[in-house]
Amino acid sequence: MPRFSVIVPVHHVQGYLHACLDSVLGQSYRDLELIAVDDRSPDGCGRILDDYAARDERVRVLHLPENVGLGRARNAGMPHAAGDYLLFLDSDDTLTPGALRALADRLDETGDPDVLVFDYARTYWWGGTRRNVLAHVLAEAAGSTFTAAERPEILDLLMVVWNKAYRRDFVEREGFAFPPGYYEDTPWTFPVLLSAERIATLDRICLYYRQRRQGNILSTTSRKHFDVHEQYARVFRFVDARPALAHWRPFLHAKMGEHCLDILSKPDRLPPSDRAEFFRRTAEMFHAHRPPGVRVPAELRELEGGYAGYVLRRRVRRTGRELRCRAGQTRAATAARAVRARSLLRRPLDPDLAVYSAFSHRGMLGDPAAVHRAARELAPHIRGVWVVADEERAAALPPGIPYVLPDTPEYRRVTERATYFVNNVNWSGTLVKRPGSVHVHTHHGTPLKYAGADLLGKPGARLHFDVPQMLRRADRWDHVLVANRHSELVWERAFPCHFTALRSGSPRNDVLVRGDEERARATRERLGVPEGDTVVLYAPTRRDYRRDGLVERIDLARFAADLGEGRTLVVRLHPTLADGPARGLGLSELHRRGVLVDATDEPEVQDVLLAADVLVTDYSSVMFDYALLDRPIVVHADDWDAFRASRGAYLDVTARAPGHVTRSYRELAWLFASGTWADEESARLRAAFRERFCEYDDGRAAERVVRTLMLGEPMPEPAAGPGRLPAQPAVRDLLAPS
């Protein structure tokens, strides 16, 4: 008996079917059966299914004699299922890598609940990916099992069938089945969740929900959307037959109204001539099922009126939004004019005022934070004010740190008078540089990937960059900080502007040069690393050949297991991936289970570097920082050619690496199993890398910036080796025409 029976109804999806089936059969967890139901598909789906069945004994194909629709096709597959759990996968969607392994582990952990609800992400036809916005509900319920009454928020999730695993004997005992018609998930999911005695959640993206440009049933204009009324009628009949569920009627009544109004609000679902009828039937049903004495929520009261009033209110709201948008644009234009006017009548610059920002106003972080701390010690007369994105970020600032929010009157007053500006990201275009002000740009570290003007030849990499605007903003820079001559030469080429490079070293890395062991111990304790464990830090960067930047190069659960006892795997994602779906694809779940440590939310990356005994990265510039610690580095470069072709690289990090280079997971695992990661060759490579890229970091970078640029005091440059030009790829650009 397999652990999972994956039921896949199939109709008119031959272009997506291979990806769907491969995502199931290619899972590392193989204890499954796949029941594919050919719903009389008019294209080549039937033949594709038969080919898979001939190659894999886990595949069983049912060819229906007539088209019965999505719900009934699922029903046809259920009697043939022998697995402990049922999974329903639509034939244009896919399971994520490692999904079944994660589901099996969570089922074991929670003692085989009736239903396991897992997370998903929408993948759009144009390449974007967006995680379920209610993923936090799954995380908050990640403890023991529960009922819907104990955690009613579980019913706020998308009421679909495919984001859950169902215990087969529970489904058979309750006699659950799918009705015909559109919205067939509704009278399945509500009864299932209301009946389940034990529900568990998995805060992991296990499924990609494909958003097709055309062909999606729910975006098809048709009268079949009227089916939603009968589907909710089925839900109410189910509740009526079970007096113990009567207290759910107000909730279901509101859900029905919200769902129907949502359908009506979509311009591509109902024929225009049928919209008034749909509203009338919704209002009749809303009135018929209204529980006595229950107050109607304000957003649903329009169902108590007529269709003409509903249309009028929607027009008023739309007009209001348009007016607010125009008013905002007018205010912005007025503010810009005011800025220009004030530029003629400004008060003098305040020589004792400095403004700081880091990572697009995320908080007191990175190089600007190190400079600010040094300024408070060496130049206490200079008042430092931070620009932070919102009050939530402001609350995370140390006590007593002055701050302003962007585009507020306080922000404008401060930026009009400040003498010093320190940032590691370009200031917005509305900030006007005054004569006499000093703009210090710190960058994010030593450049490996193409930046600035060099992106003009990489159309994929500059998808989200307006390079000419970037350079216009860079024209305000007076000084850029560099840690080596490589950086100095690259920034001069990538940003052809009128700045001076300060051979200061990286202020944020002063702590690495000093090697603060107490800070390292505190970080290990905060991360929960067992005492005495070797910390293996994995820090991947984003990929420009994927729109969302996420490419999973390593099976993290496998890597953590292969590292063995006495080693803790710590993962820190690139900042641009931290808020996307990357953590939901297993990282958060593995962290919760103690398989590894997710350190992505640690505010200062230097703390994580100090706590690590070895760094595994691909092409992240964090390798240049970590080299200061003189600890082993492993470069995992299994897609180096694709990375260099899509983004461009100033040096071949595989040829002059800071340590051993691996080209496959097998090589990476062997490196750690054999102990080669820390051998003499690793030390030799690291020494050469340090000589080239750590030449200006002497632990006094922040002091050097403050004394030289703020106090005007002379300070000798750190000693340096011979300069070197940044190496260019020796091979032809793979994306360039031959």
XYZ file of C-alpha atoms in Angstrom:
738
model
C 0.000 0.000 0.000
C 1.613 3.304 -1.071
C 1.744 6.308 1.219
C 0.245 8.657 -1.395
C -2.277 8.304 -4.186
C -1.913 11.311 -6.485
C -5.063 11.745 -8.581
C -4.643 13.878 -11.696
C -7.696 14.707 -13.856
C -6.569 15.516 -17.391
C -8.294 17.505 -20.115
C -6.818 19.622 -22.922
C -3.438 20.299 -21.270
C -0.948 18.485 -23.468
C 1.458 21.434 -23.340
C 1.669 21.258 -19.532
C 1.111 17.570 -18.849
C 4.731 16.430 -19.086
C 5.815 18.963 -16.450
C 2.972 17.920 -14.153
C 3.685 14.186 -14.359
C 7.454 14.647 -14.114
C 7.028 16.718 -10.971
C 5.302 13.748 -9.313
C 7.329 10.841 -10.655
C 10.625 12.688 -10.188
C 10.089 13.175 -6.441
C 12.838 11.841 -4.182
C 10.058 10.220 -2.139
C 8.894 7.316 -4.304
C 6.227 5.561 -2.212
C 3.347 6.713 -4.365
C 0.922 5.830 -7.092
C -0.268 8.222 -9.769
C -3.820 7.795 -11.019
C -4.316 9.837 -14.182
C -7.898 10.274 -15.396
C -8.190 11.097 -19.093
C -11.417 13.116 -19.125
C -11.996 12.474 -22.820
C -9.280 14.968 -23.701
C -9.501 16.025 -27.379
C -5.736 16.503 -27.788
C -2.789 14.178 -27.275
C -3.118 13.834 -23.494
C -4.379 10.242 -23.624
C -1.361 9.069 -25.602
C 1.025 10.953 -23.298
C -0.517 9.248 -20.272
C -0.242 5.808 -21.850
C 3.434 6.444 -22.635
C 4.114 7.293 -18.987
C 2.212 4.227 -17.790
C 4.304 2.028 -20.084
C 7.521 3.426 -18.574
C 6.571 3.612 -14.884
C 4.587 0.940 -13.067
C 3.417 3.521 -10.507
C 1.210 5.162 -13.168
C -2.343 3.992 -13.809
C -4.470 5.585 -16.541
C -8.260 5.694 -16.708
C -9.780 6.721 -20.060
C -13.331 8.004 -19.519
C -15.825 7.382 -22.341
C -17.150 10.957 -22.146
C -16.118 14.311 -20.746
C -17.523 14.615 -17.222
C -15.681 17.658 -15.858
C -13.035 18.192 -13.222
C -14.964 17.095 -10.133
C -16.389 13.889 -11.539
C -13.028 12.964 -13.083
C -11.554 13.123 -9.583
C -14.422 10.950 -8.351
C -13.601 8.411 -11.050
C -10.053 8.138 -9.785
C -10.794 7.768 -6.068
C -12.100 4.150 -6.072
C -8.814 3.040 -7.625
C -6.682 4.720 -4.948
C -4.866 2.458 -2.496
C -2.679 5.021 -0.759
C -2.899 6.119 2.857
C -3.431 9.696 1.672
C -5.098 11.256 -1.339
C -3.591 14.197 -3.194
C -5.479 15.939 -5.998
C -3.186 17.627 -8.503
C -4.539 19.625 -11.440
C -2.810 18.662 -14.654
C -1.334 22.107 -15.386
C 0.131 22.477 -11.880
C 3.307 20.896 -10.499
C 4.651 19.624 -7.205
C 7.777 21.349 -5.976
C 10.993 19.329 -5.535
C 10.992 17.476 -2.223
C 7.287 18.126 -1.613
C 6.237 14.501 -0.971
C 9.180 13.910 1.352
C 8.150 16.964 3.371
C 4.500 15.868 3.419
C 5.408 12.359 4.553
C 7.635 13.689 7.338
C 4.930 16.074 8.555
C 2.283 13.322 8.521
C 4.549 11.129 10.624
C 5.298 14.031 12.947
C 1.592 14.780 13.545
C 0.391 11.168 13.829
C -1.534 10.827 10.540
C -4.164 13.598 10.808
C -7.385 13.593 8.793
C -6.198 16.523 6.684
C -2.805 18.142 6.132
C -2.957 21.674 4.678
C 0.195 22.808 2.892
C 1.367 25.952 1.156
C 1.570 26.861 -2.518
C 2.828 29.618 -4.801
C 1.281 31.075 -7.936
C 3.522 30.920 -10.998
C 2.549 33.319 -13.760
C 2.856 32.800 -17.492
C 5.153 35.825 -17.729
C 7.649 34.294 -15.277
C 6.696 35.771 -11.916
C 6.152 33.780 -8.730
C 4.064 34.877 -5.742
C 3.604 32.991 -2.514
C 0.238 32.503 -0.870
C -0.339 35.741 1.050
C -1.866 33.825 3.990
C 1.144 31.567 4.492
C 1.470 32.940 8.022
C -1.726 31.070 8.964
C 0.053 27.787 8.265
C 3.121 28.838 10.235
C 1.065 29.940 13.232
C -0.735 26.576 13.317
C 2.431 24.509 12.977
C 2.180 22.957 16.451
C -0.092 20.019 17.189
C -3.254 19.036 15.336
C -6.486 20.987 15.746
C -10.077 21.314 14.545
C -11.551 24.113 12.462
C -13.415 25.313 15.556
C -10.112 25.652 17.411
C -8.450 27.518 14.547
C -11.185 29.043 12.364
C -8.585 31.090 10.474
C -7.767 27.916 8.544
C -10.984 28.538 6.615
C -9.661 31.896 5.397
C -7.227 30.050 3.142
C -8.080 29.512 -0.504
C -10.856 26.917 -0.510
C -9.378 24.580 -3.084
C -8.801 20.845 -3.068
C -5.182 20.730 -4.240
C -3.444 22.341 -1.231
C -4.302 19.471 1.112
C -3.550 15.801 1.700
C -6.555 13.731 2.843
C -6.461 10.496 4.822
C -8.209 8.057 2.531
C -10.165 6.151 5.179
C -11.473 9.489 6.537
C -12.720 10.469 3.067
C -14.311 7.057 2.505
C -15.936 6.991 5.940
C -17.538 10.409 5.448
C -18.500 9.685 1.838
C -17.031 12.887 0.429
C -17.333 13.345 -3.332
C -17.126 16.143 -5.868
C -20.255 17.605 -7.489
C -20.457 18.552 -11.165
C -19.937 22.089 -12.403
C -17.621 25.014 -11.735
C -16.402 25.765 -8.182
C -16.603 22.075 -7.323
C -13.918 22.596 -4.662
C -16.298 24.626 -2.484
C -18.709 21.825 -1.406
C -15.712 19.543 -0.885
C -13.322 21.671 1.163
C -15.804 23.248 3.592
C -17.404 19.904 4.591
C -14.002 18.222 4.792
C -12.478 20.840 7.087
C -15.586 21.199 9.236
C -15.760 17.403 9.699
C -12.076 16.729 10.327
C -11.218 15.932 13.929
C -7.487 16.371 13.403
C -6.057 18.980 11.005
C -2.344 19.718 10.625
C -0.446 22.301 8.587
C 2.847 22.388 6.731
C 4.440 25.790 6.213
C 6.145 24.764 2.991
C 5.408 25.463 -0.672
C 4.591 22.021 -2.038
C 2.749 23.049 -5.196
C 3.107 25.583 -7.997
C -0.332 26.858 -9.022
C 0.064 27.784 -12.676
C -1.596 31.036 -13.768
C -2.077 30.536 -17.488
C -2.497 33.423 -19.875
C -5.445 31.683 -21.504
C -7.379 28.496 -20.904
C -7.924 28.850 -17.155
C -11.494 27.779 -16.371
C -12.069 30.526 -13.817
C -11.005 33.233 -16.274
C -13.322 31.914 -18.983
C -16.333 34.117 -19.705
C -19.345 31.860 -19.309
C -22.698 31.398 -17.604
C -21.153 28.387 -15.898
C -20.023 30.739 -13.148
C -23.646 30.650 -11.988
C -22.747 27.165 -10.669
C -21.326 28.833 -7.569
C -24.836 29.339 -6.187
C -25.681 25.644 -6.239
C -22.262 24.764 -4.810
C -22.926 26.921 -1.756
C -26.443 25.491 -1.532
C -24.760 22.088 -1.184
C -22.590 23.436 1.637
C -25.648 24.762 3.478
C -27.473 21.437 3.023
C -24.454 19.656 4.492
C -24.498 21.910 7.560
C -28.290 21.652 7.918
C -27.999 17.862 8.088
C -25.545 18.122 11.015
C -26.949 20.179 13.921
C -23.537 20.236 15.617
C -22.278 22.445 12.753
C -25.093 25.009 12.957
C -22.806 27.635 14.542
C -20.880 27.793 11.249
C -23.840 29.237 9.315
C -22.970 32.949 9.871
C -19.404 32.324 8.730
C -20.486 30.386 5.624
C -23.151 32.982 4.854
C -20.533 35.733 4.787
C -18.109 33.580 2.777
C -20.789 32.935 0.181
C -21.513 36.638 -0.196
C -17.829 37.533 -0.459
C -17.170 34.808 -3.022
C -20.089 35.751 -5.257
C -19.274 39.461 -5.157
C -15.673 38.608 -6.025
C -16.857 36.694 -9.098
C -19.087 39.604 -10.084
C -16.216 42.074 -9.726
C -14.038 40.157 -12.212
C -14.498 41.632 -15.700
C -13.685 38.382 -17.546
C -16.000 35.867 -15.869
C -19.612 36.715 -16.601
C -21.106 37.837 -19.913
C -22.124 41.497 -19.512
C -25.745 40.652 -20.288
C -25.850 38.178 -17.389
C -24.308 40.273 -14.634
C -27.593 41.728 -13.378
C -29.115 38.240 -13.165
C -26.079 36.929 -11.278
C -26.379 39.777 -8.769
C -30.111 39.135 -8.318
C -29.636 35.417 -7.725
C -26.783 36.082 -5.308
C -28.916 38.576 -3.362
C -31.827 36.095 -3.215
C -29.561 33.363 -1.898
C -27.910 35.744 0.547
C -31.344 36.658 1.931
C -32.603 33.058 2.016
C -29.639 31.747 4.010
C -29.151 34.712 6.326
C -29.056 33.415 9.916
C -31.598 35.103 12.232
C -30.221 37.951 14.304
C -26.871 38.099 12.507
C -25.634 41.548 11.519
C -24.569 41.826 7.890
C -20.955 43.039 7.473
C -20.679 46.490 5.914
C -18.929 45.192 2.797
C -21.868 42.838 2.069
C -24.766 45.222 2.661
C -24.911 46.079 -1.021
C -26.487 42.634 -1.499
C -29.536 43.995 0.356
C -30.123 46.538 -2.397
C -30.586 46.392 -6.154
C -28.169 45.871 -9.008
C -28.365 49.512 -10.145
C -27.230 50.650 -6.690
C -24.406 48.100 -6.745
C -23.168 49.392 -10.118
C -23.409 53.009 -8.958
C -21.436 52.316 -5.780
C -18.724 50.520 -7.750
C -18.442 53.484 -10.114
C -18.215 55.875 -7.175
C -15.467 53.785 -5.565
C -13.569 53.544 -8.845
C -13.870 57.288 -9.380
C -12.692 57.883 -5.822
C -9.622 55.742 -6.391
C -8.828 57.584 -9.589
C -9.233 60.953 -7.870
C -7.007 59.896 -4.988
C -4.398 58.702 -7.459
C -4.529 62.001 -9.336
C -4.407 63.923 -6.070
C -1.317 61.953 -5.089
C 0.313 62.750 -8.389
C -0.587 66.420 -7.953
C 0.850 66.454 -4.439
C 4.047 64.838 -5.694
C 4.359 67.410 -8.486
C 3.664 70.229 -6.032
C 6.267 68.864 -3.621
C 8.813 68.635 -6.434
C 8.116 72.257 -7.384
C 8.454 73.242 -3.739
C 11.812 71.494 -3.565
C 12.992 73.404 -6.609
C 11.703 76.644 -5.154
C 13.410 76.031 -1.830
C 16.645 75.325 -3.663
C 16.720 79.052 -4.460
C 15.988 80.165 -0.896
C 17.642 77.463 1.189
C 19.040 77.929 4.617
C 22.763 77.172 4.891
C 23.949 73.619 5.270
C 24.305 72.327 8.803
C 27.959 71.207 9.131
C 27.014 68.955 12.058
C 24.209 66.974 10.396
C 24.611 63.603 8.659
C 21.886 61.489 7.051
C 22.239 57.710 6.783
C 20.381 54.962 4.951
C 21.040 51.309 4.148
C 19.460 48.721 1.864
C 16.606 50.969 0.669
C 15.813 52.269 4.157
C 15.638 48.847 5.843
C 17.337 50.007 9.026
C 20.653 50.690 10.740
C 22.710 48.120 8.836
C 25.860 47.472 6.833
C 28.580 49.993 6.047
C 26.468 53.078 6.841
C 25.783 51.686 10.332
C 29.497 51.102 10.922
C 30.298 54.652 9.797
C 27.551 56.043 12.046
C 28.881 54.173 15.088
C 32.380 55.461 14.406
C 31.079 59.025 13.960
C 29.277 58.914 17.309
C 32.583 58.018 18.963
C 35.028 60.172 16.989
C 32.799 63.101 16.016
C 30.012 63.266 18.639
C 29.139 66.807 17.553
C 27.810 65.433 14.236
C 24.154 64.480 14.635
C 23.220 61.370 12.663
C 19.670 60.863 11.384
C 18.515 57.626 9.752
C 16.002 57.313 6.929
C 13.851 54.212 7.529
C 11.021 52.912 5.379
C 8.257 52.835 8.011
C 7.491 52.867 11.723
C 8.030 49.106 11.935
C 11.625 49.557 10.776
C 12.005 52.524 13.100
C 10.974 50.399 16.088
C 13.951 48.121 15.411
C 16.469 50.980 15.680
C 18.606 51.165 18.832
C 17.116 53.418 21.521
C 17.691 57.107 21.009
C 18.573 56.985 17.307
C 16.892 59.892 15.430
C 15.045 58.921 12.271
C 12.746 60.242 9.558
C 10.391 58.497 7.133
C 10.800 59.034 3.372
C 8.867 61.796 1.627
C 7.702 63.437 4.852
C 8.202 67.107 5.791
C 10.790 65.992 8.379
C 12.674 64.060 5.694
C 12.715 67.080 3.393
C 13.905 69.408 6.161
C 16.731 67.076 7.141
C 17.912 66.300 3.618
C 17.827 69.981 2.619
C 20.256 70.953 5.378
C 22.488 67.911 5.896
C 26.146 68.146 4.968
C 26.892 64.409 4.963
C 24.963 61.640 3.201
C 26.013 58.007 3.684
C 24.178 55.229 1.831
C 24.848 51.837 0.246
C 21.946 52.241 -2.224
C 21.285 55.205 -4.479
C 19.185 57.982 -2.968
C 15.854 58.650 -4.666
C 15.731 61.026 -7.614
C 13.858 63.691 -5.615
C 16.879 64.329 -3.385
C 18.710 67.345 -4.784
C 22.431 67.533 -4.081
C 23.436 70.913 -2.727
C 26.867 72.427 -3.305
C 29.040 71.732 -0.308
C 27.281 68.535 0.720
C 29.325 65.316 0.849
C 27.764 62.135 -0.540
C 29.495 58.902 0.473
C 28.435 55.764 -1.350
C 29.589 52.557 0.313
C 28.312 49.939 -2.200
C 27.484 46.424 -0.955
C 30.934 44.887 -1.201
C 33.483 43.753 -3.742
C 31.837 43.375 -7.173
C 31.753 39.985 -8.834
C 28.583 40.501 -10.894
C 28.198 43.202 -13.531
C 26.763 46.475 -12.251
C 25.905 49.959 -13.471
C 26.689 50.761 -17.086
C 28.017 47.246 -17.674
C 24.423 45.979 -17.398
C 23.557 47.730 -20.666
C 24.873 44.678 -22.505
C 22.927 42.264 -20.316
C 19.216 42.817 -21.066
C 18.072 39.996 -18.810
C 20.051 41.196 -15.816
C 18.912 44.810 -16.145
C 15.240 43.865 -16.371
C 14.411 45.847 -13.219
C 17.087 48.529 -13.626
C 16.824 51.886 -15.346
C 20.556 52.217 -16.002
C 20.550 55.845 -17.257
C 18.560 56.904 -14.191
C 20.928 54.920 -11.981
C 23.881 56.828 -13.417
C 22.137 60.199 -13.050
C 21.665 59.456 -9.361
C 25.267 58.285 -9.087
C 26.357 61.688 -10.391
C 25.671 62.939 -6.841
C 28.383 60.733 -5.333
C 31.482 62.496 -4.050
C 33.245 59.421 -2.664
C 32.895 55.669 -3.007
C 34.521 53.257 -0.576
C 36.680 50.455 -1.911
C 38.301 47.460 -0.232
C 40.725 46.608 -3.043
C 42.017 47.893 -6.368
C 39.766 45.499 -8.215
C 36.758 47.365 -6.788
C 38.291 50.735 -7.539
C 38.773 49.860 -11.201
C 35.361 48.222 -11.584
C 33.416 51.107 -10.044
C 35.246 53.580 -12.278
C 34.126 51.603 -15.323
C 30.627 50.635 -14.168
C 29.743 54.127 -12.915
C 31.361 56.689 -15.228
C 30.627 59.597 -12.861
C 32.649 62.253 -11.040
C 33.468 60.600 -7.714
C 36.695 59.853 -5.895
C 37.478 56.350 -4.644
C 38.522 56.234 -1.010
C 40.835 53.311 -0.280
C 39.240 52.815 3.073
C 38.332 49.146 3.289
C 34.756 48.117 4.139
C 33.551 49.653 7.428
C 31.105 46.823 8.109
C 34.012 44.358 7.942
C 36.115 45.972 10.656
C 34.540 43.496 13.051
C 35.687 40.599 10.856
C 39.260 41.853 10.785
C 39.232 42.067 14.571
C 37.597 38.615 14.858
C 35.153 39.217 17.725
C 34.888 35.754 19.319
C 32.413 36.884 21.984
C 30.100 38.185 19.282
C 30.491 34.892 17.414
C 29.531 32.886 20.529
C 26.495 35.089 21.137
C 25.338 34.575 17.542
C 25.725 30.794 17.805
C 23.646 30.786 20.976
C 20.991 32.985 19.374
C 20.787 30.647 16.371
C 20.589 27.572 18.590
C 23.800 25.944 17.350
C 24.857 23.091 19.670
C 28.080 23.832 21.514
C 31.089 22.358 19.766
C 29.376 21.914 16.376
C 31.106 22.932 13.171
C 28.940 25.591 11.481
C 28.636 25.208 7.707
C 27.176 28.412 6.267
C 25.430 28.179 2.893
C 24.886 31.611 1.315
C 23.565 31.433 -2.272
C 22.977 34.445 -4.491
C 20.116 35.176 -6.892
C 20.112 34.189 -10.569
C 19.321 36.603 -13.364
C 18.291 33.880 -15.775
C 15.153 33.407 -13.661
C 12.672 36.252 -13.271
C 12.183 35.575 -9.554
C 15.908 35.041 -9.065
C 15.402 31.721 -7.290
C 17.165 28.595 -8.481
C 17.481 25.746 -5.979
C 20.944 24.356 -6.567
C 21.151 22.123 -3.492
C 18.716 19.794 -1.716
C 19.159 21.357 1.717
C 17.699 18.447 3.686
C 20.043 16.030 1.947
C 23.036 18.316 2.443
C 22.274 18.706 6.149
C 21.996 14.921 6.517
C 25.167 14.260 4.532
C 27.149 16.679 6.698
C 26.558 14.287 9.568
C 26.729 14.590 13.332
C 28.611 17.479 14.827
C 27.931 19.833 11.926
C 25.139 22.399 11.751
C 23.995 23.732 8.392
C 23.129 27.442 8.548
C 21.447 29.019 5.510
C 21.305 32.716 4.679
C 19.448 33.704 1.537
C 20.289 36.694 -0.638
C 18.295 39.734 0.621
C 16.298 39.940 -2.618
C 15.034 36.379 -2.040
C 14.189 36.776 1.644
C 10.624 38.014 1.118
C 9.757 35.826 -1.879
C 8.774 32.168 -2.106
C 12.296 30.843 -1.505
C 11.871 30.235 2.221
C 8.519 28.568 1.692
C 10.046 25.941 -0.574
C 11.310 23.985 2.413
C 13.707 26.304 4.238
C 11.211 27.464 6.880
C 9.926 23.938 7.421
C 13.442 22.476 7.766
C 14.301 25.248 10.226
C 11.197 24.483 12.290
C 12.103 20.803 12.413
C 15.667 21.542 13.465
C 17.191 20.050 10.326
C 19.063 23.298 9.678
C 19.131 26.919 10.821
C 17.610 29.698 8.718
C 19.661 32.819 9.469
C 18.136 34.975 6.724
C 16.470 37.281 9.259
C 19.668 37.995 11.179
C 20.022 41.792 10.790
C 23.806 41.833 10.348
C 25.391 39.328 7.980
C 28.738 39.892 9.738
C 27.346 38.192 12.844
C 26.517 35.105 10.790
C 29.951 35.123 9.166
C 31.659 35.320 12.542
C 29.658 32.311 13.737
C 30.554 30.144 10.706
C 33.501 27.769 10.469
C 33.258 27.315 6.709
C 31.380 29.135 3.930
C 29.686 27.398 1.015
C 28.524 29.870 -1.610
C 28.138 30.158 -5.343
C 28.759 33.653 -6.673
C 27.790 35.816 -3.708
C 30.071 38.732 -2.868
C 29.911 37.554 0.733
C 32.945 35.391 -0.126
C 35.113 38.539 -0.251
C 33.986 39.499 3.254
C 34.352 36.006 4.697
C 37.895 35.718 3.357
C 38.938 38.240 6.039
C 38.361 35.552 8.668
C 40.861 33.238 6.954
C 38.479 30.290 7.219
C 37.710 27.709 4.505
C 35.499 28.681 1.574
C 33.886 26.328 -0.932
C 32.508 27.665 -4.234
C 29.658 25.554 -5.604
C 29.640 26.514 -9.285
C 27.377 24.002 -10.998
C 25.765 26.687 -13.207
C 28.697 29.070 -13.645
C 28.386 29.327 -17.436
C 24.675 30.173 -17.265
C 25.251 32.671 -14.468
C 28.091 34.449 -16.276
C 26.192 34.508 -19.553
C 23.066 36.029 -18.030
C 24.554 38.494 -15.549
C 28.193 38.922 -16.495
C 31.169 38.597 -14.154
C 34.261 40.725 -13.644
C 36.420 37.727 -12.802
C 36.320 33.985 -13.234
C 35.779 32.941 -9.655
C 36.168 29.289 -10.629
C 39.693 29.884 -11.959
C 40.966 32.039 -9.087
C 38.728 30.793 -6.311
C 39.080 31.376 -2.562
C 38.939 27.619 -1.990
C 37.870 24.379 -3.617
C 35.318 24.558 -6.465
C 32.608 21.937 -6.893
C 30.602 21.399 -10.075
C 28.023 18.924 -8.791
C 26.345 17.996 -5.538
C 28.266 14.722 -5.523
C 31.546 16.653 -5.504
C 30.278 18.946 -2.751
C 29.207 16.060 -0.509
C 32.535 14.266 -1.078
C 34.473 17.391 -0.188
C 32.933 17.442 3.288
C 32.861 13.680 3.781
C 36.584 13.433 3.006
C 37.678 16.515 4.963
C 39.215 18.031 1.830
C 37.301 21.286 2.368
C 39.909 22.304 4.958
C 43.108 20.898 3.457
C 46.371 22.685 2.603
C 45.266 23.428 -0.946
C 42.210 25.215 0.423
C 44.468 27.343 2.615
C 46.788 28.147 -0.313
C 43.903 29.270 -2.533
C 42.459 31.344 0.282
C 45.752 33.100 0.935
C 46.069 34.181 -2.704
C 42.457 35.371 -2.705
C 42.968 37.367 0.498
C 46.068 39.038 -0.904
C 44.146 40.201 -3.946
C 40.796 41.226 -2.488
C 41.381 42.112 1.171
C 44.256 44.534 0.689
C 42.649 47.670 2.208
C 40.771 46.047 5.096
C 42.814 46.653 8.237
C 40.034 47.025 10.818
C 40.043 50.840 10.710
C 37.800 51.481 7.694
C 34.988 53.213 9.597
C 37.491 55.381 11.455
C 39.180 56.242 8.157
C 35.872 57.420 6.614
C 34.979 59.616 9.600
C 38.410 61.168 10.047
C 39.048 61.731 6.346
C 35.636 62.785 5.039
C 33.908 64.281 8.090
C 36.708 65.687 10.236
C 39.153 66.506 7.444
C 42.022 64.853 9.264
C 44.856 63.194 7.347
C 45.057 59.440 7.767
C 47.381 57.104 5.902
C 45.916 54.642 3.467
C 46.218 50.991 4.399
C 49.137 49.131 2.869
C 48.312 47.464 -0.448
C 49.821 45.057 -2.904
C 50.271 45.652 -6.637
C 47.159 46.738 -8.508
C 45.442 44.385 -10.893
C 42.924 44.994 -13.618
C 39.622 43.130 -13.228
C 39.742 39.976 -15.314
C 37.267 39.605 -18.149
C 35.772 36.307 -19.361
C 38.122 34.612 -21.795
C 35.267 32.875 -23.606
C 32.646 34.341 -25.895
C 29.519 35.610 -24.126
C 27.070 32.720 -24.410
C 24.149 35.030 -25.098
C 25.890 37.144 -27.717
C 25.346 36.475 -31.414
C 28.135 34.579 -33.120
